[in-house]
Amino acid sequence: MRSAVEELTSLKREITEGPDAAATRRQRDKGKLTVRERIALLLDEGSFHEVEPLRRHRAQGFGLERRRPHTDGVVTGWGTVEGRTVFVYAHDFRIFGGALGEAHAEKIHKIMDMAIAAGAPLVSLNDGAGARIQEGVTALAGYGGIFTRNTRASGVIPQISVMLGPCAGGAAYSPALTDFVFMVRDTSQMFITGPDVVKAVTGEEISQNGLGGADVHAETSGVCHFAYDDEETCLAEVRYLLSLLPQNNRERPPAAPSGDPADRRCEELLDLVPADGNRPYDMRRVIESLVDDGDYLEVHERWATNVLVALARLDGQVVGIVANQPQSLAGVLDINASEKAARFVQMCDAFNIPIVTLLDVPGFLPGVDQEHGGIIRHGAKLLYAYCNATVPRIQLILRKAYGGAYIVMDSRSVGADLSYAWPTNEIAVMGAEGAANVIFRRQIAGADDPEAMRARMVKEYKAELMHPYYAAERGLVDDVIDPAETRQVLIRSLHMLRTKHADLPSRKHGNPPQ
């Protein structure tokens, strides 16, 4: 027995060290960590329990029968992050370039099934070259099994994809099905067809990073939620995100003790937000003032910057924040902003995270490109997400809230539990100038001094329909509050709503706008 155990120990040591020193050196020369170094950074020290480290492929042909390394290019197992169970699979680029074959796929299928059964988050560390060409259609079928499990797990357990190398072809679709995508600049890429194929088909020449690098997906496509300069920072942020998420859809997010008083007044808000609706300001500073210790995790920070979405804590409880950003396009809603906010609202609703919506929105972005691009359809995604959400929802109107954008951004009429407003709020179908031009068109045109008449009509419209208490008088706003008291009002309201229970009609699933 002792001899057998010694043999086993030696074998597992070889597996842990990897295929050979040259392959490890090539990995490091690219600025990348090895697969087990990555897992060690992600999980609590000493917590990783590996599954099927001895697995080897059974494929024949093209020399594969002579190359049968253990793990088959993917390390799978579970461990803990801050003491909570997390499942993980990680490609080992040193073995077959991390390419997916039959045995490789079966290992991933198994760990995904275990994560779903255990009700714990799944993190994939992606550094693979796609399907293993030598195994043909069986490799493609392996991807199908992963996609099916991604879909079954959607909204059930948090799924996080961390891109740490190239990810091409069908391999890019699994990350796209997950809740969050992290990327590392210069070393990770995602694309369906690589630069060589693009050049052959279209004649366009482009680098891998130019086609599908972290900055491209963080700023242009919106595929990437978070982009970082190095793997260590990236994996540390994955741990932080996991600390804000529940284990599964049956639990609440973990609470954390807060040293920030729940009744703290935010006097700085009185000077931070200008009363003049045409003057911009940074909504991030409002969020920092309201949340515990000014600490929050912004999602999709560099894509669709006219709307902000973030996870934060109020009195130790996790909340999701959706907010217009007046510094970017005056905070209007457009196609990308609608998609960004809708996806975030759906995620929060799936994982029992209350939603606080901060409004300062002049409407939807007008323009031919927006209309032809389907702003109606994309804006409806955000409307659908809010209407479908059953978590506690609070709306706060800071300044402007005009037209359809006011309705879409979680108004009382689409199911917000509570709506508050600051004394600077303006809730209306449109701005006073535009409204006066429509309503009093004839009077203005027939006046001896049209500009003086227009100014008088604008003032009259504001006095009648846009004063800060108009919506409150009609029950569409629950209260007009002192901005300095916003934090304590939100915390008290969320505490009351913690036991909220709402049922949707029985159905197989909805048919949201696409």
Short mmCIF file of N, CA, C and O in Angstrom, two decimals, residues 32-85:
data_model
loop_
_atom_site.label_atom_id
_atom_site.label_comp_id
_atom_site.label_asym_id
_atom_site.label_seq_id
_atom_site.Cartn_x
_atom_site.Cartn_y
_atom_site.Cartn_z
N LYS A 32 1.59 35.47 -19.05
CA LYS A 32 0.43 34.78 -18.49
C LYS A 32 0.86 33.85 -17.36
O LYS A 32 1.95 33.29 -17.36
N LEU A 33 -0.02 33.66 -16.39
CA LEU A 33 0.20 32.72 -15.30
C LEU A 33 -0.18 31.32 -15.74
O LEU A 33 -0.88 31.11 -16.74
N THR A 34 0.27 30.32 -14.99
CA THR A 34 -0.14 28.94 -15.27
C THR A 34 -1.53 28.70 -14.69
O THR A 34 -2.03 29.47 -13.86
N VAL A 35 -2.14 27.63 -15.11
CA VAL A 35 -3.53 27.36 -14.74
C VAL A 35 -3.70 27.25 -13.23
O VAL A 35 -4.66 27.77 -12.65
N ARG A 36 -2.75 26.60 -12.55
CA ARG A 36 -2.90 26.41 -11.10
C ARG A 36 -2.56 27.67 -10.32
O ARG A 36 -3.09 27.89 -9.22
N GLU A 37 -1.70 28.50 -10.87
CA GLU A 37 -1.45 29.80 -10.24
C GLU A 37 -2.70 30.66 -10.28
O GLU A 37 -3.00 31.39 -9.32
N ARG A 38 -3.42 30.57 -11.38
CA ARG A 38 -4.66 31.34 -11.49
C ARG A 38 -5.70 30.86 -10.48
O ARG A 38 -6.36 31.67 -9.81
N ILE A 39 -5.84 29.56 -10.36
CA ILE A 39 -6.81 29.01 -9.42
C ILE A 39 -6.44 29.40 -7.99
O ILE A 39 -7.30 29.73 -7.16
N ALA A 40 -5.14 29.39 -7.69
CA ALA A 40 -4.68 29.76 -6.35
C ALA A 40 -5.01 31.22 -6.03
O ALA A 40 -5.33 31.56 -4.89
N LEU A 41 -4.95 32.10 -7.03
CA LEU A 41 -5.30 33.50 -6.81
C LEU A 41 -6.80 33.70 -6.64
O LEU A 41 -7.25 34.56 -5.89
N LEU A 42 -7.59 32.89 -7.34
CA LEU A 42 -9.05 33.02 -7.27
C LEU A 42 -9.62 32.51 -5.96
O LEU A 42 -10.47 33.16 -5.35
N LEU A 43 -9.15 31.35 -5.50
CA LEU A 43 -9.76 30.68 -4.36
C LEU A 43 -8.99 30.93 -3.07
O LEU A 43 -7.81 31.30 -3.08
N ASP A 44 -9.67 30.72 -1.95
CA ASP A 44 -9.01 30.81 -0.65
C ASP A 44 -7.86 29.80 -0.58
O ASP A 44 -7.95 28.69 -1.13
N GLU A 45 -6.81 30.16 0.11
CA GLU A 45 -5.62 29.33 0.17
C GLU A 45 -5.94 27.93 0.70
O GLU A 45 -6.59 27.77 1.73
N GLY A 46 -5.48 26.92 -0.03
CA GLY A 46 -5.64 25.54 0.39
C GLY A 46 -7.03 24.96 0.26
O GLY A 46 -7.29 23.84 0.71
N SER A 47 -7.96 25.70 -0.39
CA SER A 47 -9.35 25.23 -0.44
C SER A 47 -9.69 24.43 -1.69
O SER A 47 -10.76 23.84 -1.77
N PHE A 48 -8.81 24.43 -2.70
CA PHE A 48 -9.16 23.81 -3.98
C PHE A 48 -9.17 22.30 -3.89
O PHE A 48 -8.22 21.67 -3.41
N HIS A 49 -10.26 21.69 -4.36
CA HIS A 49 -10.39 20.23 -4.44
C HIS A 49 -10.60 19.88 -5.92
O HIS A 49 -11.64 20.21 -6.49
N GLU A 50 -9.62 19.22 -6.51
CA GLU A 50 -9.68 18.94 -7.95
C GLU A 50 -10.52 17.72 -8.26
O GLU A 50 -10.56 16.75 -7.49
N VAL A 51 -11.21 17.76 -9.39
CA VAL A 51 -12.04 16.66 -9.86
C VAL A 51 -11.45 16.12 -11.17
O VAL A 51 -11.13 16.88 -12.07
N GLU A 52 -11.25 14.84 -11.23
CA GLU A 52 -10.75 14.13 -12.41
C GLU A 52 -9.39 14.65 -12.90
O GLU A 52 -9.20 14.92 -14.09
N PRO A 53 -8.41 14.73 -12.02
CA PRO A 53 -7.07 15.13 -12.48
C PRO A 53 -6.40 14.06 -13.33
O PRO A 53 -5.47 14.37 -14.09
N LEU A 54 -6.87 12.82 -13.20
CA LEU A 54 -6.23 11.72 -13.94
C LEU A 54 -6.88 11.46 -15.29
O LEU A 54 -6.48 10.52 -16.00
N ARG A 55 -7.85 12.25 -15.65
CA ARG A 55 -8.59 12.01 -16.91
C ARG A 55 -7.65 12.16 -18.10
O ARG A 55 -6.83 13.09 -18.18
N ARG A 56 -7.81 11.26 -19.10
CA ARG A 56 -7.04 11.31 -20.34
C ARG A 56 -7.99 11.03 -21.50
O ARG A 56 -8.98 10.31 -21.35
N HIS A 57 -7.67 11.57 -22.67
CA HIS A 57 -8.55 11.36 -23.82
C HIS A 57 -8.36 9.96 -24.40
O HIS A 57 -7.36 9.27 -24.13
N ARG A 58 -9.33 9.53 -25.20
CA ARG A 58 -9.28 8.21 -25.85
C ARG A 58 -9.27 8.32 -27.36
O ARG A 58 -9.54 7.36 -28.07
N ALA A 59 -8.99 9.53 -27.88
CA ALA A 59 -9.06 9.77 -29.32
C ALA A 59 -7.93 9.06 -30.05
O ALA A 59 -6.83 8.85 -29.51
N GLN A 60 -8.20 8.72 -31.31
CA GLN A 60 -7.23 8.05 -32.17
C GLN A 60 -6.98 8.90 -33.41
O GLN A 60 -7.84 9.66 -33.84
N GLY A 61 -5.80 8.71 -34.00
CA GLY A 61 -5.50 9.39 -35.26
C GLY A 61 -4.77 10.70 -35.07
O GLY A 61 -4.82 11.33 -34.00
N PHE A 62 -4.08 11.11 -36.12
CA PHE A 62 -3.31 12.36 -36.13
C PHE A 62 -2.30 12.45 -34.99
O PHE A 62 -1.98 13.53 -34.50
N GLY A 63 -1.84 11.27 -34.53
CA GLY A 63 -0.83 11.24 -33.47
C GLY A 63 -1.37 11.41 -32.06
O GLY A 63 -0.60 11.41 -31.10
N LEU A 64 -2.69 11.56 -31.92
CA LEU A 64 -3.26 11.77 -30.59
C LEU A 64 -3.04 10.57 -29.68
O LEU A 64 -2.91 10.73 -28.45
N GLU A 65 -3.04 9.38 -30.26
CA GLU A 65 -2.89 8.19 -29.42
C GLU A 65 -1.53 8.16 -28.71
O GLU A 65 -1.35 7.45 -27.71
N ARG A 66 -0.57 8.92 -29.23
CA ARG A 66 0.76 8.96 -28.60
C ARG A 66 0.90 10.14 -27.62
O ARG A 66 1.89 10.25 -26.93
N ARG A 67 -0.11 11.02 -27.60
CA ARG A 67 -0.10 12.17 -26.69
C ARG A 67 -1.37 12.14 -25.83
O ARG A 67 -2.43 12.55 -26.28
N ARG A 68 -1.21 11.62 -24.63
CA ARG A 68 -2.38 11.48 -23.75
C ARG A 68 -2.06 12.04 -22.36
O ARG A 68 -2.01 11.31 -21.38
N PRO A 69 -1.86 13.36 -22.27
CA PRO A 69 -1.52 13.97 -20.97
C PRO A 69 -2.70 13.92 -20.01
O PRO A 69 -3.87 13.99 -20.43
N HIS A 70 -2.39 13.82 -18.74
CA HIS A 70 -3.45 13.87 -17.73
C HIS A 70 -4.08 15.26 -17.69
O HIS A 70 -3.45 16.25 -18.06
N THR A 71 -5.30 15.34 -17.27
CA THR A 71 -6.20 16.51 -17.18
C THR A 71 -6.80 16.86 -18.54
O THR A 71 -7.82 17.51 -18.62
N ASP A 72 -6.16 16.42 -19.64
CA ASP A 72 -6.62 16.71 -21.00
C ASP A 72 -6.79 18.20 -21.25
O ASP A 72 -7.63 18.63 -22.04
N GLY A 73 -5.99 19.02 -20.56
CA GLY A 73 -5.97 20.45 -20.88
C GLY A 73 -6.99 21.29 -20.14
O GLY A 73 -7.19 22.46 -20.49
N VAL A 74 -7.64 20.74 -19.13
CA VAL A 74 -8.56 21.55 -18.33
C VAL A 74 -8.54 21.04 -16.88
O VAL A 74 -8.57 19.84 -16.63
N VAL A 75 -8.44 21.98 -15.94
CA VAL A 75 -8.43 21.66 -14.51
C VAL A 75 -9.79 22.05 -13.95
O VAL A 75 -10.25 23.19 -14.14
N THR A 76 -10.45 21.11 -13.28
CA THR A 76 -11.80 21.35 -12.77
C THR A 76 -11.86 21.01 -11.28
O THR A 76 -11.11 20.16 -10.80
N GLY A 77 -12.75 21.68 -10.56
CA GLY A 77 -12.92 21.38 -9.15
C GLY A 77 -13.69 22.46 -8.43
O GLY A 77 -14.36 23.28 -9.05
N TRP A 78 -13.59 22.44 -7.12
CA TRP A 78 -14.28 23.46 -6.32
C TRP A 78 -13.37 23.91 -5.17
O TRP A 78 -12.41 23.23 -4.80
N GLY A 79 -13.69 25.07 -4.63
CA GLY A 79 -12.98 25.61 -3.48
C GLY A 79 -13.86 26.65 -2.83
O GLY A 79 -15.10 26.61 -2.97
N THR A 80 -13.26 27.59 -2.15
CA THR A 80 -14.06 28.63 -1.49
C THR A 80 -13.48 30.01 -1.81
O THR A 80 -12.29 30.17 -2.07
N VAL A 81 -14.36 31.02 -1.81
CA VAL A 81 -13.99 32.42 -1.88
C VAL A 81 -14.62 33.09 -0.67
O VAL A 81 -15.85 33.10 -0.54
N GLU A 82 -13.78 33.57 0.24
CA GLU A 82 -14.25 34.13 1.52
C GLU A 82 -15.15 33.14 2.24
O GLU A 82 -16.19 33.49 2.81
N GLY A 83 -14.76 31.87 2.16
CA GLY A 83 -15.45 30.81 2.88
C GLY A 83 -16.68 30.24 2.21
O GLY A 83 -17.27 29.29 2.73
N ARG A 84 -17.07 30.78 1.05
CA ARG A 84 -18.26 30.28 0.36
C ARG A 84 -17.85 29.45 -0.86
O ARG A 84 -16.94 29.82 -1.60
N THR A 85 -18.56 28.36 -1.09
CA THR A 85 -18.20 27.41 -2.15
C THR A 85 -18.33 28.03 -3.53
O THR A 85 -19.31 28.72 -3.84
#
